[in-house]
Structures are given as C-alpha cells and as structure tokens.
Short mmCIF file of C-alpha atoms and ligand atoms in Angstrom, two decimals:
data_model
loop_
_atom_site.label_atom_id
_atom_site.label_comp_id
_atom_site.label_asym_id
_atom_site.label_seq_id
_atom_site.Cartn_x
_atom_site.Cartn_y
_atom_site.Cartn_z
CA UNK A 1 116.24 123.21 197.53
CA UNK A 2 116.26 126.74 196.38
CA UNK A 3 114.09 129.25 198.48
CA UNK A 4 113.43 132.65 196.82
CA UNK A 5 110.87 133.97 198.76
CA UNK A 6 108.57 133.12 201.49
CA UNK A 7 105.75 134.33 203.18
CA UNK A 8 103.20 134.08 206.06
CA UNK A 9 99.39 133.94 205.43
CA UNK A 10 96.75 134.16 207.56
CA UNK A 11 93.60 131.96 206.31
CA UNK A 12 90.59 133.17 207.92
CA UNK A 13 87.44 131.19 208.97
CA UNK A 14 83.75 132.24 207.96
CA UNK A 15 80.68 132.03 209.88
CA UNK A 16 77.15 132.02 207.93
CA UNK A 17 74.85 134.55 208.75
CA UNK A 18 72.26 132.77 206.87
CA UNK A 19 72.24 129.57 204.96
CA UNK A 20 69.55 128.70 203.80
CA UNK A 21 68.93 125.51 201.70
CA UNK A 22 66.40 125.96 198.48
CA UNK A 23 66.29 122.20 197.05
CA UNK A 24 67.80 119.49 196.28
CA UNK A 25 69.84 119.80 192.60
CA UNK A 26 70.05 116.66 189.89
CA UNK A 27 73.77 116.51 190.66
CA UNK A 28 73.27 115.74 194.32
CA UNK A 29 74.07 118.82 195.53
CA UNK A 30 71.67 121.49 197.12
CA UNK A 31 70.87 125.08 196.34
CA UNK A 32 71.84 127.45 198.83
CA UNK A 33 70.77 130.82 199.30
CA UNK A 34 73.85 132.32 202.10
CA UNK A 35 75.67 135.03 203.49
CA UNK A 36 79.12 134.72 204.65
CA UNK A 37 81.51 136.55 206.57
CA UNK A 38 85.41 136.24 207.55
CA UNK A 39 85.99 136.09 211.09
CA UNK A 40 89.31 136.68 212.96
CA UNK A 41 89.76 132.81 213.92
CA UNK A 42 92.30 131.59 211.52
CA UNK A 43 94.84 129.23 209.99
CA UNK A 44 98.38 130.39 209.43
CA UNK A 45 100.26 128.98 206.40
CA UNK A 46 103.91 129.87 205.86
CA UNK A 47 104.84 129.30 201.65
CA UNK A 48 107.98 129.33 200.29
CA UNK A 49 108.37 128.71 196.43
CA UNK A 50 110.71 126.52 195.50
CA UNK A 51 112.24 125.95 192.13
CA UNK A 52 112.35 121.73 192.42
CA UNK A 53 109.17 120.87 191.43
CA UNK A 54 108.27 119.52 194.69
CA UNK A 55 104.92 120.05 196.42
CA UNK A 56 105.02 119.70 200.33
CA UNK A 57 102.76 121.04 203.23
CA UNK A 58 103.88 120.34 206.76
CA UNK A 59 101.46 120.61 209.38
CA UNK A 60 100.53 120.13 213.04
CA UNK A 61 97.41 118.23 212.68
CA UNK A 62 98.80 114.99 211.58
CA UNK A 63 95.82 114.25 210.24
CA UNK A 64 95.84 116.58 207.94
CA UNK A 65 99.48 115.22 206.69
CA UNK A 66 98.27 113.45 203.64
CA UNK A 67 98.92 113.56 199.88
CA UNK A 68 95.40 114.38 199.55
CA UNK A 69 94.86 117.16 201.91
CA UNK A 70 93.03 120.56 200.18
CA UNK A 71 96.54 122.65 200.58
CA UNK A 72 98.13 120.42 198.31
CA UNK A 73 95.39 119.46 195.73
CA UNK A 74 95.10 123.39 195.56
CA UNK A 75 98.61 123.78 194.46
CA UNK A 76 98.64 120.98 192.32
CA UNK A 77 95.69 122.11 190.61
CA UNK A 78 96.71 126.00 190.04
CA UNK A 79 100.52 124.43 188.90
CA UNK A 80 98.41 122.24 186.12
CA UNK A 81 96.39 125.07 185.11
CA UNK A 82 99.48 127.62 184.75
CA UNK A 83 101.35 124.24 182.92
CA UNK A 84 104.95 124.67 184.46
CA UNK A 85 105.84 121.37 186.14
CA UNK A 86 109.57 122.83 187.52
CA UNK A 87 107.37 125.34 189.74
CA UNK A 88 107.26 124.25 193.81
CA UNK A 89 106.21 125.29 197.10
CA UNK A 90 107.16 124.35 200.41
CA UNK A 91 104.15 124.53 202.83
CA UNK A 92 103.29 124.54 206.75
CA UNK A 93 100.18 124.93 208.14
CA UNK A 94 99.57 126.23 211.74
CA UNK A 95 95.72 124.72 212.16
CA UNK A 96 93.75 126.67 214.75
CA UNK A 97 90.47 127.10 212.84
CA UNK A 98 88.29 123.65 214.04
CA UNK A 99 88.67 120.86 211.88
CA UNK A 100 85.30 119.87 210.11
CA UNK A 101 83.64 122.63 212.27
CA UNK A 102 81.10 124.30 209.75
CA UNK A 103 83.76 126.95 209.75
CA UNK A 104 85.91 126.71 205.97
CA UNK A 105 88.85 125.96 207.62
CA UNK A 106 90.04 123.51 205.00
CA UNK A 107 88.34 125.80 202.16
CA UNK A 108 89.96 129.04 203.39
CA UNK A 109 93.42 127.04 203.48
CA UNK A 110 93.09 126.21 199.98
CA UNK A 111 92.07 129.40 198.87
CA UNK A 112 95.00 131.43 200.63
CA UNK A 113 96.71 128.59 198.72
CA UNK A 114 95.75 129.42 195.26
CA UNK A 115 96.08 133.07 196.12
CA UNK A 116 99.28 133.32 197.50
CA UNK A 117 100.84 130.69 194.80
CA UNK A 118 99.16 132.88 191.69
CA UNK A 119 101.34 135.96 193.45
CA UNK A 120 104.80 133.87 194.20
CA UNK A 121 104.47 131.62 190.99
CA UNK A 122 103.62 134.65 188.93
CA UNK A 123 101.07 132.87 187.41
CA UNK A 124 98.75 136.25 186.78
CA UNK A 125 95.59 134.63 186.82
CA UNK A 126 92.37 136.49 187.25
CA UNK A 127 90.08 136.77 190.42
CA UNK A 128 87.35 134.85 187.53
CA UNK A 129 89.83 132.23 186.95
CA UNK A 130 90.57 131.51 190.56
CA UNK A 131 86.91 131.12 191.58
CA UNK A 132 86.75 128.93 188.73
CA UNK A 133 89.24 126.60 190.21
CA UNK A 134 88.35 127.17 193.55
CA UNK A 135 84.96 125.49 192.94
CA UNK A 136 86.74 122.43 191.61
CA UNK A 137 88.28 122.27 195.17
CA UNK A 138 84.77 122.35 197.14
CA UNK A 139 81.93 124.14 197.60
CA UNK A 140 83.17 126.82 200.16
CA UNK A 141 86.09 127.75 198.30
CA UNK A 142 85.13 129.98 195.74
CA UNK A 143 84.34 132.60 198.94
CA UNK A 144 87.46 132.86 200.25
CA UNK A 145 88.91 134.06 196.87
CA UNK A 146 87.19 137.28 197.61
CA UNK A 147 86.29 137.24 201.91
CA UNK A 148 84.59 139.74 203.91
CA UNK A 149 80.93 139.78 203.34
CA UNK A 150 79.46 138.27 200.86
CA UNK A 151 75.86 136.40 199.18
CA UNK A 152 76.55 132.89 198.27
CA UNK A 153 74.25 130.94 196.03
CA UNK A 154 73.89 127.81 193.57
CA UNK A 155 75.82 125.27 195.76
CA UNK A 156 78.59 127.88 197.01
CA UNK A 157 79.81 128.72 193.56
CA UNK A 158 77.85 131.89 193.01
CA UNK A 159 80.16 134.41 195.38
CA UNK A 160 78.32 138.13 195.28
CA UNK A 161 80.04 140.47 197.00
CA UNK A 162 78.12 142.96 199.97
CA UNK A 163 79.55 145.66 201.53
CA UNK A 164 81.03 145.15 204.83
CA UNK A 165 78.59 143.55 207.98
CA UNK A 166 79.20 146.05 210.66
CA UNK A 167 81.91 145.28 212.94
CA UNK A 168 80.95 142.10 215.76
CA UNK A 169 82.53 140.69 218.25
CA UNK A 170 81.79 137.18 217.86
CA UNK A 171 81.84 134.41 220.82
CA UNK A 172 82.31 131.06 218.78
CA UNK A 173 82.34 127.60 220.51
CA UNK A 174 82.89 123.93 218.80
CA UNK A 175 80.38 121.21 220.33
CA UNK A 176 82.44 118.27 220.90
CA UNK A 177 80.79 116.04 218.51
CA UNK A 178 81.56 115.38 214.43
CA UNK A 179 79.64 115.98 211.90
CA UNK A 180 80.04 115.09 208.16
CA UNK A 181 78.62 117.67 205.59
CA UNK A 182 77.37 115.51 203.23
CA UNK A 183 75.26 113.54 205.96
CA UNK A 184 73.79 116.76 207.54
CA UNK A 185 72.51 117.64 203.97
CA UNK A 186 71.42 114.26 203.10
CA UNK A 187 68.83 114.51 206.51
CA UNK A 188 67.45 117.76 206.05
CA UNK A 189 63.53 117.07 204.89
CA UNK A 190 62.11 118.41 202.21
CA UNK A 191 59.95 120.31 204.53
CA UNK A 192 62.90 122.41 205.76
CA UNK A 193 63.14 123.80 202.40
CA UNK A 194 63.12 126.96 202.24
CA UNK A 195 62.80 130.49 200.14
CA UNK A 196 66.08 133.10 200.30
CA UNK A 197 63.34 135.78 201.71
CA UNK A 198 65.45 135.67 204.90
CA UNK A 199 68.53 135.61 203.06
CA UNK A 200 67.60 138.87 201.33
CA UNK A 201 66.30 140.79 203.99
CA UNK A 202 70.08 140.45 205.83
CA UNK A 203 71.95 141.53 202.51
CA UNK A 204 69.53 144.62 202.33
CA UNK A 205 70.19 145.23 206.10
CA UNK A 206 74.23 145.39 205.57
CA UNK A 207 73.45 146.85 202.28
CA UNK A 208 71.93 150.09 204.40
CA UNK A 209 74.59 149.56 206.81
CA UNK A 210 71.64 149.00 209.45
CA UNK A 211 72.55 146.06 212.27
CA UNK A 212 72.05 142.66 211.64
CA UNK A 213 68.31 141.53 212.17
CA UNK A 214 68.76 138.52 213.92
CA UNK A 215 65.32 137.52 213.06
CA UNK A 216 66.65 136.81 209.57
CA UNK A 217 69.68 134.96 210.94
CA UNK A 218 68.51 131.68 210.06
CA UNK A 219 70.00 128.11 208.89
CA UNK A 220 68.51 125.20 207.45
CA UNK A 221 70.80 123.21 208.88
CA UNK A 222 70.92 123.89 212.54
CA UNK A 223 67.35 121.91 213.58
CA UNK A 224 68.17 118.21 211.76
CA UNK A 225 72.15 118.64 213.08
CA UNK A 226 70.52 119.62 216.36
CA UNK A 227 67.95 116.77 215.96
CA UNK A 228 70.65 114.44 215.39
CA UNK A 229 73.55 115.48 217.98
CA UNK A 230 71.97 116.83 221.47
CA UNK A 231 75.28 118.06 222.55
CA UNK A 232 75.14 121.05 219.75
CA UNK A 233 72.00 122.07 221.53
CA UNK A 234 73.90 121.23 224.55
CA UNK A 235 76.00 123.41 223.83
CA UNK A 236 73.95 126.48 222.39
CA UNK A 237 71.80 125.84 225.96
CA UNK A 238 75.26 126.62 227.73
CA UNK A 239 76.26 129.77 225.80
CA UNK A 240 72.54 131.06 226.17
CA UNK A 241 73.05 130.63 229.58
CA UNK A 242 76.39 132.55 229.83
CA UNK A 243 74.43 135.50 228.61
CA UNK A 244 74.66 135.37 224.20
CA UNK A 245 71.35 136.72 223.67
CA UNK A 246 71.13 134.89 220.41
CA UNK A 247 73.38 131.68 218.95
CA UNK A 248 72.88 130.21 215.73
CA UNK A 249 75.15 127.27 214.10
CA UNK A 250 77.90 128.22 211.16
CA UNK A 251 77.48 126.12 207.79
CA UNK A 252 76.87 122.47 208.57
CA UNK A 253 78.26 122.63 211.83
CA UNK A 254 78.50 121.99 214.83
CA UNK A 255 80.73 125.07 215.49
CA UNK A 256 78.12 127.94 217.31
CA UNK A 257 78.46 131.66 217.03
CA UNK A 258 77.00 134.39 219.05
CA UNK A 259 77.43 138.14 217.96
CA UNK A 260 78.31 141.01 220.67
CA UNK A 261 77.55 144.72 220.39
CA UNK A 262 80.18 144.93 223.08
CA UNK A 263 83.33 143.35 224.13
CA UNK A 264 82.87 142.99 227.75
CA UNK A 265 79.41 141.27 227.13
CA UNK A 266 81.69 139.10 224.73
CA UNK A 267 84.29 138.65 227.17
CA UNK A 268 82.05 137.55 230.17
CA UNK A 269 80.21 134.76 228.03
CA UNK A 270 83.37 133.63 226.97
CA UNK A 271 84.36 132.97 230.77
CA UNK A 272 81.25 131.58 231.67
CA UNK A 273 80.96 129.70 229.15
CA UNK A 274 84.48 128.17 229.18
CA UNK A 275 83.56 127.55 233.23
CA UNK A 276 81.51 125.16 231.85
CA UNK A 277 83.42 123.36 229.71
CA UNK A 278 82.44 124.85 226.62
CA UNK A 279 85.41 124.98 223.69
CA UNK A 280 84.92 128.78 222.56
CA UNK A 281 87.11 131.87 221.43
CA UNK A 282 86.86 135.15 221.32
CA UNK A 283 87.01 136.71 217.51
CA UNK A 284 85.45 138.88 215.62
CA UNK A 285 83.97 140.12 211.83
CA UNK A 286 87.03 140.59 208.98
CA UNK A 287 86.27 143.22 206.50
CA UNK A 288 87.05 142.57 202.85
CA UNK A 289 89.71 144.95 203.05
CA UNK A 290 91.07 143.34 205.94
CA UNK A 291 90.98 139.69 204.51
CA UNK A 292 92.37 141.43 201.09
CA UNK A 293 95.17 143.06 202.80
CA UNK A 294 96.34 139.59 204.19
CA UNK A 295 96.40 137.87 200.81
CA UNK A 296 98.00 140.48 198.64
CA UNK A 297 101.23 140.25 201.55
CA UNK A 298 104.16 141.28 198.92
CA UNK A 299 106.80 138.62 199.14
CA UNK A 300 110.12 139.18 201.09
CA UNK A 301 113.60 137.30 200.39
CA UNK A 302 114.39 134.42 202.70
CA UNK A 303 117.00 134.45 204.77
CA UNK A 304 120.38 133.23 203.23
CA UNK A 305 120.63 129.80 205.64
CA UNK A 306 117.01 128.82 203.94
CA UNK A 307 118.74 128.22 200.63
CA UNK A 308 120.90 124.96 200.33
O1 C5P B 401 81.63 120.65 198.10
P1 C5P B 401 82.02 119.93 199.36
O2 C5P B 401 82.98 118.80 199.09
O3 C5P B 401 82.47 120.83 200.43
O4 C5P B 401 80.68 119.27 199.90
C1 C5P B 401 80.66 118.17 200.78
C2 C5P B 401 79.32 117.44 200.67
O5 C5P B 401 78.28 118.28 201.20
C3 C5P B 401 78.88 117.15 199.26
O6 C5P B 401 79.37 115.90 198.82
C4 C5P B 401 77.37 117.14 199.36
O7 C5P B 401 76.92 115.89 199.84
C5 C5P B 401 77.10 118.16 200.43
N1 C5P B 401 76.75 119.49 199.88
C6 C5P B 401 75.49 119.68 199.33
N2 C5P B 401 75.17 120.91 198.83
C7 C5P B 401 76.05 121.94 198.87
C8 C5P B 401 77.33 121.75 199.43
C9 C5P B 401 77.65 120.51 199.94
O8 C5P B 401 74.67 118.77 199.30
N3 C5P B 401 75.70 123.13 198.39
#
C-alpha cells in the first residue's frame, strides 16, 4: 500500500439550540425548524489516501467496525460520484463524541469524511454538491459540510448559514440510557407540533449578536424522550442542581447541554455534577471559521516507513 499523504481531522459535535418539529412529511420524515452549532467535543479521524482501491476505517469503538458504518458509506459514496474506482483511503477513527447521543457524532464523521476525501482525492467538488450527498448519508449531515452556526430546516437538508452564536462555555452530560431517533420522532404527538416562531426569534438574536434568549431555546423532543426515559430528567434534575441555570436536550437525545457565561461557573457544575455520577465534559461553541479551519488542513507527506 502506497501512502501519499495523510492527515488528522477533527470532527466536531453539534448541540441544537432549537429544534423544533413542524409536522409530520408524506415520506415519513418530519419538518424541522433548527439551529445548530459546533461544539468543541469531537471525533478525531486520521486519512491517508491510498492508491489500491481499498476502503478501510479502523476504529476504537468496535462497534462501529462494520462495512456499513457512515465513515465508509461516505467514502464509498463521494468515490462513486467522482467515478475513479483505483482511488483509496485508509481510515481511523478516535470516537469521543457519544455514540447515538443527539450529538452528530456519526454525521459529523461522515462529513469530515467527504470533506477531507474531496481535498486528498482531488475530486473538486462544490460545497452544493457535497450537501447534496451529504443528505443521502442522513439527515444531520448536510450541516457539518458548512459548521458553526447555522438554521436547519425541511428534515435537516435545508443548511442556512447565521453568523457566529457568541462564544459559550458549554457543560454537556450523556444520560445513561439509549435512545433511537426514529422512535423518539415516531412518539412525539401531534399536539407537540409546533410553529418555528421560537426558532426565529434565536436566529434574529445571533443575527444582532445579542445573547442567546433562553426562553426561545426550545425542543420538541425533550418532553416525550423525557416522558419516556426518567433518567434524562434524572439527569437534567442533577445538573440543575450543580448550579446550570438552564439545561435543555441536543437533537433527539439524551445527551444534555447547559450554556455558561463563565468558565468557573462551568467548571464547578462540571465537578458537582460528575460527584454525582453524572457523565459530562467541559466544551464549548466552534465558530464557522474555527470548524472551517479544521477541514481545509492542507495535506502533509507521510513519513517514508508508511509506504510499503
Ligand atoms: O436521517 P436519519 O437516518 O438520521 O434519521 C433517522 C430516523 O429519524 C429516520 O428514519 C426518521 O424516522 C427519523 N427522522 C425524522 N425526521 C427527521 C430526521 C429523522 O422523522 N427530520
């Protein structure tokens, strides 16, 4: 195997400061009116391009070591689109984002993926086309092509960027409990539909550059996971407790985050809250420029003992 040049990207999670859910769509699907940020939290992956035509991803979740996993269906998918079957990558990923956490993990893996490949491979295709393909991989996706701040509608496709959230420390514990997407969207009521008016009134808030008004922070999804799973509440109880003056659950959880003005206030929830056995790190807001910075890393030659 041929190495010609490797590189190390970081794949960020995403919290979202609203989501709210507008109806249920023909395809199955629901409408979502959201804004997402890039937080600190992150995956590592390490890509080398190879010139073999193989496609591999190492990683230390061994659950997440299978043909089907969304590292490799995103470079299999960007390699069919470009049409040269001789290209090849060899992948690991370093998981630390939680796994099925309501925090993109998976999606923000795949979309480093796509972006980092369309830079090694050459392959030149546009931010457009990218989204496009990102969407085929899943409904978070299509964010993580651009990261930082942004308004998300139609099921996650729809990626409008905002300037910048203002810098947050962010407290951001997993409940220890699962929770599958599709079942969390399949119990919310049609009573818990909602309007974007919250939705709007935070992008007009970052828009001014004026603090987040938690009042609008809200999520569709939090009361029927919370109705479902009493630890997540559990859980939000604890943090409360530790001193987050507000929580509110990420995506379709069960992950929690709880924004700090200041990092000592951060620091000493994080303590308490750990005290009481509560899973949580310490991260903060990425900035589009940030998150752009990462995925644009220009690619170095690999050491001569890679090559073989
Ligand atoms: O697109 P993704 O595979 O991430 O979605 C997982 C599941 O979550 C879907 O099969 C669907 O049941 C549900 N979902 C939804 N509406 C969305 C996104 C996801 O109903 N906007």
């Amino acid at each position: 195997m041929t190495m010609s040049a490797t590189v190390f990207v970081p794949a960020y999670a995403k919290i979202n400061l609203t989501l709210v859910v507008l109806g249920r769509r023909a395809d199955g699907y629901h409408d979502l009116a959201s804004i997402m940020q890039t937080i600190s939290l992150h995956d590592t992956l390490r890509i080398g391009i190879t010139v073999d035509a193989s496609l591999t991803c190492a990683t230390n979740r061994p659950e997440l070591q299978t043909e089907d996993n969304l590292v490799l269906r995103a470079a299999r998918l960007l390699r069919a689109t470009v049409g040269d079957e001789r290209l090849g990558a060899a992948i690991e990923l370093l998981k630390e984002t939680p796994i099925q956490g309501g925090l993109g993990g998976g999606s923000s893996d795949a979309a480093a993926t796509l972006l980092a490949l369309n830079r090694l491979w050459g392959a030149g295709l546009s931010t457009d086309r990218l989204e496009t393909l990102a969407a085929q991989l899943g409904s978070d996706v299509p964010f993580f092509i651009h990261s930082g701040t942004a308004r998300i509608g139609g099921r996650g496709e729809h990626v409008a960027p905002l300037p910048d959230a203002r810098p947050t420390w962010l407290v951001v514990a997993r409940p220890p409990v699962s929770v599958s997407t599709a079942a969390v969207f399949a119990q919310v009521s049609t009573s818990e539909y909602a309007d974007a008016e919250d939705t709007e009134r935070v992008a007009q808030a970052i828009a001014r550059g004026e603090p987040l008004p938690k009042e609008h922070l809200v999520n569709s999804l939090e009361a029927p996971v919370m109705r479902a799973y009493p630890q997540v509440a559990l859980t939000r109880d604890k943090l409360a407790a530790s001193g987050a003056p507000f929580v509110r659950m990420s995506g379709s959880g069960p992950s929690l985050f709880a924004p700090f003005a200041r990092l000592a206030e951060a620091e000493q929830t994080l303590q308490r809250a750990r005290a009481e056995g509560v899973e949580c790190w310490l991260c903060h807001t990425i900035s589009h420029a940030q998150a752009q910075i990462a995925s644009a890393l220009t690619p170095s030659p690999s050491p001569a003992e890679e090559g073989s």
